[in-house]
Every structure is written in C-alpha cells, then in structure tokens.
mmCIF file of C-alpha atoms in Angstrom:
data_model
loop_
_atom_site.group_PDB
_atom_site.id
_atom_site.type_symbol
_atom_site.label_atom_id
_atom_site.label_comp_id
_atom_site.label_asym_id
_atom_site.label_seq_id
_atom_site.Cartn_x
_atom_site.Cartn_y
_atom_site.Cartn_z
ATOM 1 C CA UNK A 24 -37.675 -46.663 -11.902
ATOM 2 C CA UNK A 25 -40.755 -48.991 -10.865
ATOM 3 C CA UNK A 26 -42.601 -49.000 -7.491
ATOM 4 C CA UNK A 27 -43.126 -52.526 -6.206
ATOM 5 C CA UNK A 28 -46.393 -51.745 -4.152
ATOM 6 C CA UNK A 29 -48.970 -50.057 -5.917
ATOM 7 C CA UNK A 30 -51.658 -51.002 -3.725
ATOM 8 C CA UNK A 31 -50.314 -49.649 -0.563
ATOM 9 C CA UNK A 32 -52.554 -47.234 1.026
ATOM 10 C CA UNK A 33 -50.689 -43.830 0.243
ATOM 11 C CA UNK A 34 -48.877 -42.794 -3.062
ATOM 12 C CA UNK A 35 -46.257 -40.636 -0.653
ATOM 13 C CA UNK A 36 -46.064 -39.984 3.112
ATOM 14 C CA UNK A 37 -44.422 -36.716 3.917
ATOM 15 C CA UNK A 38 -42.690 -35.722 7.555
ATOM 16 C CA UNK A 39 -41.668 -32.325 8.445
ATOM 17 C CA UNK A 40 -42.661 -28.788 10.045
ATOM 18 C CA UNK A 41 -46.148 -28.266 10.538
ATOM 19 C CA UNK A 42 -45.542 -24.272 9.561
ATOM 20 C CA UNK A 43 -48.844 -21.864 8.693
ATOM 21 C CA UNK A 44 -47.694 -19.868 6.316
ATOM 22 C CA UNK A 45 -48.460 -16.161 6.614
ATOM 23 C CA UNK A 46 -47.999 -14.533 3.594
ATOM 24 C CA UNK A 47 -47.749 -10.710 2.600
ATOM 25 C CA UNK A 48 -46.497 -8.464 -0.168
ATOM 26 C CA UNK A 49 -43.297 -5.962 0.879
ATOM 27 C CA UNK A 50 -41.085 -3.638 -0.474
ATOM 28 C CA UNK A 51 -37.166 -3.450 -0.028
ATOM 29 C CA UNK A 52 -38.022 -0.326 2.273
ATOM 30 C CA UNK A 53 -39.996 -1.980 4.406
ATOM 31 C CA UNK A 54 -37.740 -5.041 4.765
ATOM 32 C CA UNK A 55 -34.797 -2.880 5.655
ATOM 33 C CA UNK A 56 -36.894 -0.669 8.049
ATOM 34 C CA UNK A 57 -38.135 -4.338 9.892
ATOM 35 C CA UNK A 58 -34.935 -5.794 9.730
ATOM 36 C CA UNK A 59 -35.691 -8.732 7.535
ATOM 37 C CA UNK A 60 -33.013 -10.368 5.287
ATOM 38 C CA UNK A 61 -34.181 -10.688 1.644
ATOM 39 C CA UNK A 62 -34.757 -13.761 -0.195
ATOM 40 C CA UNK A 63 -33.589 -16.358 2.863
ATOM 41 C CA UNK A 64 -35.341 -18.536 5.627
ATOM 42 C CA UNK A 65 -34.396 -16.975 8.775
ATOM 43 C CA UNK A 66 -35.581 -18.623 12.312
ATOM 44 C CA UNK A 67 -36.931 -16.018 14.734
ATOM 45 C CA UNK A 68 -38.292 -16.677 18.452
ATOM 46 C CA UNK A 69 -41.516 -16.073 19.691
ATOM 47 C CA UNK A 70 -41.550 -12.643 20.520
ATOM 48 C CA UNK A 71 -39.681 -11.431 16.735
ATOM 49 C CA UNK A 72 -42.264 -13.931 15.398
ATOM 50 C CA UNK A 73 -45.017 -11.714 17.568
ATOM 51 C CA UNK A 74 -43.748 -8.550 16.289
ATOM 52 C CA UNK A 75 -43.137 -9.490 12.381
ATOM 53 C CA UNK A 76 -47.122 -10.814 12.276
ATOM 54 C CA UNK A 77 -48.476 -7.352 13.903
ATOM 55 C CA UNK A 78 -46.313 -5.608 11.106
ATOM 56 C CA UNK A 79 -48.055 -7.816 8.105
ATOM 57 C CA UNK A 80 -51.095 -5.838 6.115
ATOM 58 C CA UNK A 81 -53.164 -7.653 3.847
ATOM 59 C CA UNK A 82 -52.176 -11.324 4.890
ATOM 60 C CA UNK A 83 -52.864 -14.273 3.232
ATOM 61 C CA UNK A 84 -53.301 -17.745 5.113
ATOM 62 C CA UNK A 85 -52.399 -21.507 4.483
ATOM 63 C CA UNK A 86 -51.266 -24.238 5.920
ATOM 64 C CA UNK A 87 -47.860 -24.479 4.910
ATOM 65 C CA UNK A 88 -44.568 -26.253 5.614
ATOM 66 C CA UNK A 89 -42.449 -27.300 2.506
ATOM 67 C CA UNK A 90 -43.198 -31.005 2.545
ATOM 68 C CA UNK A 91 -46.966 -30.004 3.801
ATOM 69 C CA UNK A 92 -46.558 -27.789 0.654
ATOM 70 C CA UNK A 93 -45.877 -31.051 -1.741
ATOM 71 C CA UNK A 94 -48.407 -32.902 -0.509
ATOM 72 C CA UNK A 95 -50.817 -30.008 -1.482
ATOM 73 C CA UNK A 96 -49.684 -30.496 -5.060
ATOM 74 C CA UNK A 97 -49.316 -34.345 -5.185
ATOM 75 C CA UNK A 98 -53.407 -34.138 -3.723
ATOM 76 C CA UNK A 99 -54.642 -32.185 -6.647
ATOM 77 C CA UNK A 100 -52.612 -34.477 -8.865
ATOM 78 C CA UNK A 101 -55.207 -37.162 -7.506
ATOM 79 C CA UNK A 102 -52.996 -39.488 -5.074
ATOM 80 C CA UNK A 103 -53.728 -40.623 -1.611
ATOM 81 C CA UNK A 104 -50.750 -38.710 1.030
ATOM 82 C CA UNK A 105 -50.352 -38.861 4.674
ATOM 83 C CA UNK A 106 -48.284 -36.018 6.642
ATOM 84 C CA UNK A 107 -46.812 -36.661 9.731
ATOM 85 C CA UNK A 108 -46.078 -33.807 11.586
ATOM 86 C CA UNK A 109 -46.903 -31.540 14.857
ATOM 87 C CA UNK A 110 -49.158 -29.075 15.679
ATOM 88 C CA UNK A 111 -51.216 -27.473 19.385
ATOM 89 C CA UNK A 112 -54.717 -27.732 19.742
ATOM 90 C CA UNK A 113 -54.778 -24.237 19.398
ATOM 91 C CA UNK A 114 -56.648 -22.066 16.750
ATOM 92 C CA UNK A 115 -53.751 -22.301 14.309
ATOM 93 C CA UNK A 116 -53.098 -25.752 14.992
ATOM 94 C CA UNK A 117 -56.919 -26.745 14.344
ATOM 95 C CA UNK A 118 -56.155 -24.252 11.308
ATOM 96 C CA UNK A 119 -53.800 -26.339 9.715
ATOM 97 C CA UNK A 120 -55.320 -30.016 10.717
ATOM 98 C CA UNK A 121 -58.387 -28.692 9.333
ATOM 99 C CA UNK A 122 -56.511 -27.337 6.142
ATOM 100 C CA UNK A 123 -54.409 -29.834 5.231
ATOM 101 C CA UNK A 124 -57.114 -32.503 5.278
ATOM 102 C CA UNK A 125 -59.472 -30.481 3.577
ATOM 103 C CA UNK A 126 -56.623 -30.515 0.488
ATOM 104 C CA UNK A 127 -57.099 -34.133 0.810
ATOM 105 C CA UNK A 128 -54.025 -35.239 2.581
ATOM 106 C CA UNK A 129 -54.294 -37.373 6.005
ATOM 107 C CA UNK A 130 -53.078 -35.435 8.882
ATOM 108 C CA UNK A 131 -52.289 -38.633 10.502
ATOM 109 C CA UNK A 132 -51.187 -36.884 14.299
ATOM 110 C CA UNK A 133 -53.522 -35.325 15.788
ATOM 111 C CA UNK A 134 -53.162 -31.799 17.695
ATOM 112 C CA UNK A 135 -51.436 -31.784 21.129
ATOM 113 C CA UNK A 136 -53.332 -30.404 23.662
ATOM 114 C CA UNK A 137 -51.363 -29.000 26.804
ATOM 115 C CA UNK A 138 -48.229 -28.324 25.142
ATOM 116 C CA UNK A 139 -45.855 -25.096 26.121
ATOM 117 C CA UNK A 140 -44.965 -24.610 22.633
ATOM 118 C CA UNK A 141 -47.668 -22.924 20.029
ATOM 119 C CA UNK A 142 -48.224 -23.887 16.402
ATOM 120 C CA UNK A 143 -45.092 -23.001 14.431
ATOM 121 C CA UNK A 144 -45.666 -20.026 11.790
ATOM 122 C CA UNK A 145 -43.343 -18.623 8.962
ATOM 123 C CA UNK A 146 -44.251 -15.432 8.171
ATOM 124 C CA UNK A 147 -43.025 -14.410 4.620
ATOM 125 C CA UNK A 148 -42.672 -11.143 2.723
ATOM 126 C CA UNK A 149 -43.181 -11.039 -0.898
ATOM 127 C CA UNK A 150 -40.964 -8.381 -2.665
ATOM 128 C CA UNK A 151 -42.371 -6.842 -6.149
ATOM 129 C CA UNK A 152 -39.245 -8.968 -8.098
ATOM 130 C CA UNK A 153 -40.980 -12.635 -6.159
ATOM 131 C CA UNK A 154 -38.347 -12.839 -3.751
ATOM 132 C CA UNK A 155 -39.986 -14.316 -0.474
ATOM 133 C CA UNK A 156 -37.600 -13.206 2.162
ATOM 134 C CA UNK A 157 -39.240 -15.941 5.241
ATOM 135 C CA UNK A 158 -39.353 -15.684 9.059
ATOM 136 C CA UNK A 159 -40.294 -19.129 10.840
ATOM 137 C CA UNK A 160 -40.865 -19.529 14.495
ATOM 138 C CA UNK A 161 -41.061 -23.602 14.604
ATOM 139 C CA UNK A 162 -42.735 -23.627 18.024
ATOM 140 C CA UNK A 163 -44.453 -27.211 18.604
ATOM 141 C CA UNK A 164 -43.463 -28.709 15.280
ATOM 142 C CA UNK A 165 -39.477 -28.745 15.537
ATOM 143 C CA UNK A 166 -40.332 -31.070 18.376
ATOM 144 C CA UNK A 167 -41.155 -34.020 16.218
ATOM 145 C CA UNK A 168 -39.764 -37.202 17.208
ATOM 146 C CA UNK A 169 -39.578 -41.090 16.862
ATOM 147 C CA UNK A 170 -42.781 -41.537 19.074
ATOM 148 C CA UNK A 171 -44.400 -39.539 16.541
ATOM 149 C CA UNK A 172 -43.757 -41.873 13.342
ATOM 150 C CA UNK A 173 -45.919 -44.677 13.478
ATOM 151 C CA UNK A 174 -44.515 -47.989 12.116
ATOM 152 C CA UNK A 175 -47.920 -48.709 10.450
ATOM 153 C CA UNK A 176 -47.995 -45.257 8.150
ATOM 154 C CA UNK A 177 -44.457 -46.073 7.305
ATOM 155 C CA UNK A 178 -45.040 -49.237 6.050
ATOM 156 C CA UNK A 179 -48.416 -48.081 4.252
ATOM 157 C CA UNK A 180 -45.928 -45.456 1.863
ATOM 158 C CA UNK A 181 -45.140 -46.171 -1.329
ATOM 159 C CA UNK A 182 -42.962 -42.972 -1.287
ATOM 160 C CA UNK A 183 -41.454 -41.430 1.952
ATOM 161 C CA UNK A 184 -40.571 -37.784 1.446
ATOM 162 C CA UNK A 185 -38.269 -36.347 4.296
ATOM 163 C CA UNK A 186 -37.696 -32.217 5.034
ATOM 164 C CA UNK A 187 -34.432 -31.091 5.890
ATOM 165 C CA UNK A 188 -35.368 -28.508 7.602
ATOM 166 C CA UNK A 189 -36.910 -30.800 10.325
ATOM 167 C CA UNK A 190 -33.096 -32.076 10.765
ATOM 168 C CA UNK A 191 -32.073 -29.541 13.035
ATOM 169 C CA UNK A 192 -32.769 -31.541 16.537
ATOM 170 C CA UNK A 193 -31.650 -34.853 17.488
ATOM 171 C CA UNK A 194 -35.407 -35.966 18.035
ATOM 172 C CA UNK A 195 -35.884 -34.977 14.281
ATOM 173 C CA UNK A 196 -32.759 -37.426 12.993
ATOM 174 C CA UNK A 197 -34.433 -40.257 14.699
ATOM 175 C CA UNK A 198 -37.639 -39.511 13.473
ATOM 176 C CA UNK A 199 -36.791 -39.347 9.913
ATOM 177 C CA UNK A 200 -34.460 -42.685 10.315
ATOM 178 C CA UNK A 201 -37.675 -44.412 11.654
ATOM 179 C CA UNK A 202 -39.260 -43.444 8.969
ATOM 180 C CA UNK A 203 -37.084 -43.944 6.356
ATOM 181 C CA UNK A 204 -36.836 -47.829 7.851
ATOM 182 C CA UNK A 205 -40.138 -48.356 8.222
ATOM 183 C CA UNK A 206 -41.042 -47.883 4.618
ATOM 184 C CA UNK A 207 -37.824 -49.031 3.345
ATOM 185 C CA UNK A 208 -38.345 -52.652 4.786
ATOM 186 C CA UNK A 209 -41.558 -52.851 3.656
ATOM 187 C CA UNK A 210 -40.444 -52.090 -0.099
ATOM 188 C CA UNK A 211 -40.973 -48.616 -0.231
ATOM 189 C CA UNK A 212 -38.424 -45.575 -0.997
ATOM 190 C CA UNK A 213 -37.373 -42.979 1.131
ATOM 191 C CA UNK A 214 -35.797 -39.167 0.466
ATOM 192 C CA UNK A 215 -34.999 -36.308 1.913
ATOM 193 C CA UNK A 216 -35.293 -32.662 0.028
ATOM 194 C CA UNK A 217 -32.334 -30.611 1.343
ATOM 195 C CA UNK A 218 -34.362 -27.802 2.177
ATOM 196 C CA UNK A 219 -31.722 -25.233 2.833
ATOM 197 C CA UNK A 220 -27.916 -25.023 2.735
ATOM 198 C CA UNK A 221 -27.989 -23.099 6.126
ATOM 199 C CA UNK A 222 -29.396 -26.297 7.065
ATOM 200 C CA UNK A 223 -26.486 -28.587 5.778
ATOM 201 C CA UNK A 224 -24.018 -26.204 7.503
ATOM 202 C CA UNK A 225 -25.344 -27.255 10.510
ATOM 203 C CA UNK A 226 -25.445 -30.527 9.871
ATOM 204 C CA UNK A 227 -23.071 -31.760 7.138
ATOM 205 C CA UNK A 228 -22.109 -35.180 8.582
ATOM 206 C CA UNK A 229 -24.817 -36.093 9.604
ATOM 207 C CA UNK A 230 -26.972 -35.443 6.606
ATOM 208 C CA UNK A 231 -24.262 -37.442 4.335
ATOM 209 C CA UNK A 232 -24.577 -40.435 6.353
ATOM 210 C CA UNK A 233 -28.491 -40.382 6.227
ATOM 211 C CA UNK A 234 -28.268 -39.721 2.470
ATOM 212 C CA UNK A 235 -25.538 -42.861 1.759
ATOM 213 C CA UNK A 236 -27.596 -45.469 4.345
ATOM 214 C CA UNK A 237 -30.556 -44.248 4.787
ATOM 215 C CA UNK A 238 -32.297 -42.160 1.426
ATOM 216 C CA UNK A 239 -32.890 -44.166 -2.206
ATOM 217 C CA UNK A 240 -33.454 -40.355 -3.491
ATOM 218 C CA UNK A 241 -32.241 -36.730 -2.933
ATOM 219 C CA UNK A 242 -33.451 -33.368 -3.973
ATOM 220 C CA UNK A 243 -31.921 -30.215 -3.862
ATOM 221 C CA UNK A 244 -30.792 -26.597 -5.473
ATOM 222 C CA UNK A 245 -27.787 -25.978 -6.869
ATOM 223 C CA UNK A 246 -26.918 -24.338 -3.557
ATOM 224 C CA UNK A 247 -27.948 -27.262 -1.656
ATOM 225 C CA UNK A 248 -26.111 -30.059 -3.263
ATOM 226 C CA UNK A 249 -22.915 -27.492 -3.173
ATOM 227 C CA UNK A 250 -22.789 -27.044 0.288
ATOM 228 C CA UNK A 251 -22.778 -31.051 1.083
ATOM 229 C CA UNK A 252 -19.052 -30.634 -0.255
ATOM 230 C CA UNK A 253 -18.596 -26.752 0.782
ATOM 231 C CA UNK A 254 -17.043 -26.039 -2.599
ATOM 232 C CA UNK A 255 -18.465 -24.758 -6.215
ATOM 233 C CA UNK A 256 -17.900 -27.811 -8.029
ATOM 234 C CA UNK A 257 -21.421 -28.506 -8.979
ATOM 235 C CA UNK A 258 -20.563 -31.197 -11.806
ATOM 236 C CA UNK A 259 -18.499 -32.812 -9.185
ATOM 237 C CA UNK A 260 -20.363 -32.475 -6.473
ATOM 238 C CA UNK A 261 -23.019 -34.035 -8.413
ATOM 239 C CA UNK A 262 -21.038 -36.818 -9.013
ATOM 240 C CA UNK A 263 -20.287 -37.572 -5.415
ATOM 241 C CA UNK A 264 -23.992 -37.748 -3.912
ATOM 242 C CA UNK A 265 -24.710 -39.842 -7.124
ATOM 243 C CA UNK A 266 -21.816 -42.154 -6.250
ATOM 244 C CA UNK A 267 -23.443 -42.679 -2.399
ATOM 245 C CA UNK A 268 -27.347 -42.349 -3.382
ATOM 246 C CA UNK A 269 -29.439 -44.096 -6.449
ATOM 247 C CA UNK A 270 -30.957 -41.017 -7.539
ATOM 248 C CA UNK A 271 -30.083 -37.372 -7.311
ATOM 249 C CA UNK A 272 -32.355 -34.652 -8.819
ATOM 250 C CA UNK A 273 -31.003 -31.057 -9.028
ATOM 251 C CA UNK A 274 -32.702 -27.920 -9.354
ATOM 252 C CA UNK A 275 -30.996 -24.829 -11.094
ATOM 253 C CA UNK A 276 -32.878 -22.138 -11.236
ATOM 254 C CA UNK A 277 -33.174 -20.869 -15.013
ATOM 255 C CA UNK A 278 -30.916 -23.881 -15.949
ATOM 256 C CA UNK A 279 -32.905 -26.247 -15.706
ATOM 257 C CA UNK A 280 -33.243 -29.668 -13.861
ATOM 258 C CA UNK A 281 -29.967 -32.224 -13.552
ATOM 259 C CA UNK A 282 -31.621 -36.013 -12.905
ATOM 260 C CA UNK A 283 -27.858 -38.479 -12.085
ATOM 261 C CA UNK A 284 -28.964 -42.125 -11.998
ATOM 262 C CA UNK A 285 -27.113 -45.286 -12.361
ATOM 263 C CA UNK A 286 -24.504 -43.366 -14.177
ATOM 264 C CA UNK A 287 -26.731 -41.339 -16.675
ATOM 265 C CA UNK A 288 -27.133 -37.796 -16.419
ATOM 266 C CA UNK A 289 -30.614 -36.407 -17.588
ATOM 267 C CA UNK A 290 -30.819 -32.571 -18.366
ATOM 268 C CA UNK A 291 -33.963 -31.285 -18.757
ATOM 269 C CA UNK A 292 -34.584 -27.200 -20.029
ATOM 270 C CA UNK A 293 -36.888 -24.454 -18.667
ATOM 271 C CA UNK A 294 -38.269 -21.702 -19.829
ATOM 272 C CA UNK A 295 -36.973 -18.627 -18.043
ATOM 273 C CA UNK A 296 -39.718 -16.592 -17.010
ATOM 274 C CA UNK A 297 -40.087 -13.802 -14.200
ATOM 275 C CA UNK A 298 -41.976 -15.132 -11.069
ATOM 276 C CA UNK A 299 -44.693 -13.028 -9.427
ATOM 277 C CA UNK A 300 -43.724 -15.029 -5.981
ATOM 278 C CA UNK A 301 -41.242 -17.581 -6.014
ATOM 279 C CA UNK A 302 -42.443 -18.959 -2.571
ATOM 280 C CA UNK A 303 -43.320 -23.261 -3.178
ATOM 281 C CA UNK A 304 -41.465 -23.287 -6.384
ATOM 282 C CA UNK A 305 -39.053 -25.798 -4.893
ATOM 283 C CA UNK A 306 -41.829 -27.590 -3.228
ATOM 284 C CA UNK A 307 -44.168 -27.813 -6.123
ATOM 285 C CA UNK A 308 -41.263 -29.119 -8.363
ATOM 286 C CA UNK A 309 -41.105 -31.941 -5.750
ATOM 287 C CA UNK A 310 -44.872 -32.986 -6.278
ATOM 288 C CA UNK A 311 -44.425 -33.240 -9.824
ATOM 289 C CA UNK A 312 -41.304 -34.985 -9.856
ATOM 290 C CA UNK A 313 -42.967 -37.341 -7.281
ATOM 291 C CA UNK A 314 -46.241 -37.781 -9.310
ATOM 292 C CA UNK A 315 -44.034 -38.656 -12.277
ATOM 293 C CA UNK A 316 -42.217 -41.516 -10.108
ATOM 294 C CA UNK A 317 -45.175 -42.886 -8.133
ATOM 295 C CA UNK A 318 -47.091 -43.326 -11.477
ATOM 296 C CA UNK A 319 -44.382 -44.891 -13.231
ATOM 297 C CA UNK A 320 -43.459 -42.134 -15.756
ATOM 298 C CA UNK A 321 -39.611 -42.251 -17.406
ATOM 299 C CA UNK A 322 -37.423 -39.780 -15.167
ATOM 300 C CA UNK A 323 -37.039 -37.194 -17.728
ATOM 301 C CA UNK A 324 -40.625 -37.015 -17.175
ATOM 302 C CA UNK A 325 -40.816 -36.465 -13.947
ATOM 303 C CA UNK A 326 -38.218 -34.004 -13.965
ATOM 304 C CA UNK A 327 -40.339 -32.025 -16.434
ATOM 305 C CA UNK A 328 -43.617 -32.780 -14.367
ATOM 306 C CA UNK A 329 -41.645 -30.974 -11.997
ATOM 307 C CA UNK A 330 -40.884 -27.903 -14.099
ATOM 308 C CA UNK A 331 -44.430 -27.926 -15.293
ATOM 309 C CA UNK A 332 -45.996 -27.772 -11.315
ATOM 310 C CA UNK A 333 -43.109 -24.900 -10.513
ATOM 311 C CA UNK A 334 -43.730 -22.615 -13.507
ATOM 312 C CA UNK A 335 -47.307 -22.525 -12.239
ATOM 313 C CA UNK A 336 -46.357 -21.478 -9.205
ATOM 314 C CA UNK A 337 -44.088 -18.937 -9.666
ATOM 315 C CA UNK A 338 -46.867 -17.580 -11.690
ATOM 316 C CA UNK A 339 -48.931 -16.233 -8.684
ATOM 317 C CA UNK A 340 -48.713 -15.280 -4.839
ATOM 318 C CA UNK A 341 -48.892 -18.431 -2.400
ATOM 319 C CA UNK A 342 -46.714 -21.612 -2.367
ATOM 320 C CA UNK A 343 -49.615 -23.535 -3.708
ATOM 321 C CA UNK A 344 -51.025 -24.625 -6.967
ATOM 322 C CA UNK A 345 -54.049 -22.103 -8.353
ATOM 323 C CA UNK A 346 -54.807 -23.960 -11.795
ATOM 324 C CA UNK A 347 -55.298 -27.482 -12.693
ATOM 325 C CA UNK A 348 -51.808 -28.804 -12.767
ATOM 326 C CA UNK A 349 -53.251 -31.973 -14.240
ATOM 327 C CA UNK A 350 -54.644 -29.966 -17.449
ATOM 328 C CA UNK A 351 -51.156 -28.681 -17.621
ATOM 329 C CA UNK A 352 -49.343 -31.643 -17.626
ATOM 330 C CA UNK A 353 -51.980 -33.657 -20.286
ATOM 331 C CA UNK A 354 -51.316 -30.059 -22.612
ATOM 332 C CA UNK A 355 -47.618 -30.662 -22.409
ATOM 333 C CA UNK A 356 -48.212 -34.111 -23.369
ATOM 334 C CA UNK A 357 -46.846 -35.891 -20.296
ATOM 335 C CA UNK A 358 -50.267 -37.890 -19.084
ATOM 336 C CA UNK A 359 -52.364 -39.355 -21.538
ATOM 337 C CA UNK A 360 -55.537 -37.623 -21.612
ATOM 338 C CA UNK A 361 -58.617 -39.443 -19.374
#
C-alpha cells in the first residue's frame, strides 16, 4: 500500500484515553486477596481506583494509554505523531503532557483546568507468568469528544490511528468519526485497533458500521475480530471484516500475525517465547506495523515490524520499548542500514 502525502506534518495521529499507567509486580495471592481478575482490563470508579493505588508497592510510572502507548514506539522509530486526547491540569495530568511530549509526540490538547473529573489512571498488576491483570479509572479522558478533534490535526495525518476503548460514550463515536473524516478527505487513512472484546460486546453495531464506512484498516486479536461475529470461526470471521474493510491485520498470540488484503492472505510466524510482562505487546505490534506502512514497506513487512517491536516488549516490565527497536529491525533485515 502507498501513502499519497508524505509531506504532511505527522507520520500518524493517534486519539484515545489519556491513561497513566501505574505499574506493579503481583502474585496470584495477592490478586485474589484484592479482588482483581487476572489477565483482563477491568473499569473501576474512583474510590476502587483509590484503594487499588494505596495497595501497589514498588510502582513504576508512565504515561500510558494504548494508542498513547504506539505513539511511544512509532517516536523512537523516528516519525513525527500527534495524540489527541484528555487530561486535568492536575499533577498527573501535567505528568502525562509533560511525558508524552518529552517521547517526542505532540500532545496537541492541552490540560483542562476546572474540570470535576481527575486524570484517568490504569493501575496494572504484573503476575510472575507476564500476565497484566489492569484496573482503569478513565476519569477526564473518557470524556473526549468532537470539540476536541481539531479539523486542522486531522487533515495534517498521514495515518489516523483510533482506540476502541475510547468507543464506549456517544461523545467518543463522534469524535473518532470526525476524525476519521477529517483525514480521510484530505487523503489520509484512518483505523481503529479493537482494543478489547468486552469492548465490542458493548458495542457490536456500532463498531461494524464505523469499520465498513468509516476505517481503511483494522487491528485486532484473535479474540477481538471473533467477537465482531460472536462465534469461533476465526477463518471466517476473517473473511467477513476483510469483505467490509481494505485491510485487516490479526494478531494470534504464538501463531503468528494474519494480514487479509484485496483478497490475499499474508501469514507471518513468531517465535514463541515466554514474556516477562505482556503489558504493550498489542500496542507495540501496532507501531511497527504502522512504521512499516507509513514508510512504504511491503505488508508482510510490516506485519513482521510488528512482531519484531512486540517480542521486545514482552521481554521486560512496562508497555514501552527499552532497546533500540530500530537496531532490531535493520538486524532482522527489514530497514536498510543508515
């Protein structure tokens, strides 16, 4: 596939949950003695949120948020992102502005003062097998709207990159549609990561239509795509996004990667290792699967760009990249050394 804009001002806008991540390490003990469902996303209110951080030893900080999370990656990777998002003028809220621009992606809304709401948190448990069982309060960020997309960002993306999670409110749907729009009509491409098949329950319709007249890409897990259909028919089910969207990329765990466009079917291996923490692995993929398409790269490539960025961060706590994911990719010999 070949971008038509190269000289627009950002490589990839994302819009989702402004989320700090607040990240500790956490037995099965102590996860059944809080309460805390392993391995899932679960949304908590203020005062479980509250509780859960008092109960966290040893924390570890970032500004966080799965799309937030790709642009990380896609930053180090050397292109120019934008993030469009919500957070208070509180001290987590300057936190994450502060954060996410020192990564080198623009955090194009400022912080809010005089809002209610705080800055949202997730607060996420890391068990000894890497299973991050997460807690999110979404506070100030699930509030995101249309007044908060500006037509001019947009239009400036090469790449729009869409969270599902942020679909849960009606303000959110609009938001993303004005997005999508925006840098649609200006040549762009938009797409939406799933997110979460909790997420899809919730929303099934709705997130069909957006993906058949709205998205020119789709990623998701195995899970994910399933749950668009609510049956086990992966193959299938595969078949029908491809049918409504130009490109659908698939994640499957040790399987590997499934890449459906314009009637070919790409399947691209991993190598099955144990992860330390598999928080970001799903995000990371996503920046370099998006690095591989906003530089032009076949989409086998990307899809193992992808692999590449995830294995590294399964490889260590946080949902960010540690190592130069750039020297990785050049030693698997997907960009040209230079």
């Amino acid at each position: 596939m070949t971008l038509s804009h190269p000289t627009k001002k950002y490589a990839v806008v994302g819009i989702g949950n402004a989320i700090v991540d607040v990240l500790t390490r956490a037995d099965d003990s102590f996860l059944d003695h809080m309460g805390i469902e392993k391995g899932i996303m679960q949304l908590v209110e203020r005062e479980r949120a509250e509780q859960l951080y008092g109960a966290m030893s040893d924390r570890v900080q970032a500004p966080g948020g799965s799309v937030a999370n790709t642009l990380a990656g896609l930053g180090k990777l050397g292109l120019r992102t934008g993030f469009v998002g919500r957070v208070r003028d509180d001290a987590l809220g300057r936190f994450y502005a502060k954060g996410l621009t020192d990564d080198g992606t623009d955090f194009v809304n400022p912080p809010i003062a005089g809002n209610d709401l705080p800055t949202s948190r997730s607060m996420i448990f890391v068990s000894p097998d890497g299973e991050r069982s997460m807690n999110t309060y979404l506070g100030i960020s699930a509030e995101l709207g249309p007044d908060d997309v500006s037509e001019d960002i947009a239009s400036q993306a090469e790449i729009v990159f869409l969270e599902g999670y942020l679909f849960d409110k009606p303000k959110g749907k609009e938001a993303f549609t004005r997005m999508a729009r925006g840098c649609r009509a200006a040549g762009g491409m938009a797409g939406i990561a799933i997110s979460d098949p909790f997420c899809v329950e919730r929303h099934r319709d709705d997130f069909l239509r957006l993906i058949a007249n709205e998205m020119d890409y789709v990623i998701g897990n195995e899970a994910e795509i399933r749950s668009l259909y609510q049956d086990d028919h992966l193959d299938k089910d595969l078949a029908r996004v491809a049918a409504v969207c130009p490109l659908v990329v698939c994640t499957r765990s040790g399987d590997g990667v499934t890449v459906m466009h314009d009637g070919e079917r790409i399947d691209v291996p991993v190598t099955k290792v144990t992860p330390v923490d598999a928080t970001g692995a799903g995000d990371q993929f996503a920046a370099g699967f998006l690095y591989g398409l906003a530089t032009g790269a076949d989409l086998q490539s990307a899809a193992r760009m992808g692999v590449v960025a995830a294995s590294e961060v399964i490889g260590h706590m946080g949902p960010r990249p540690e190592v130069d994911v750039m020297a990785l990719l050049r030693a698997a010999g997907l960009v040209q050394p230079g």
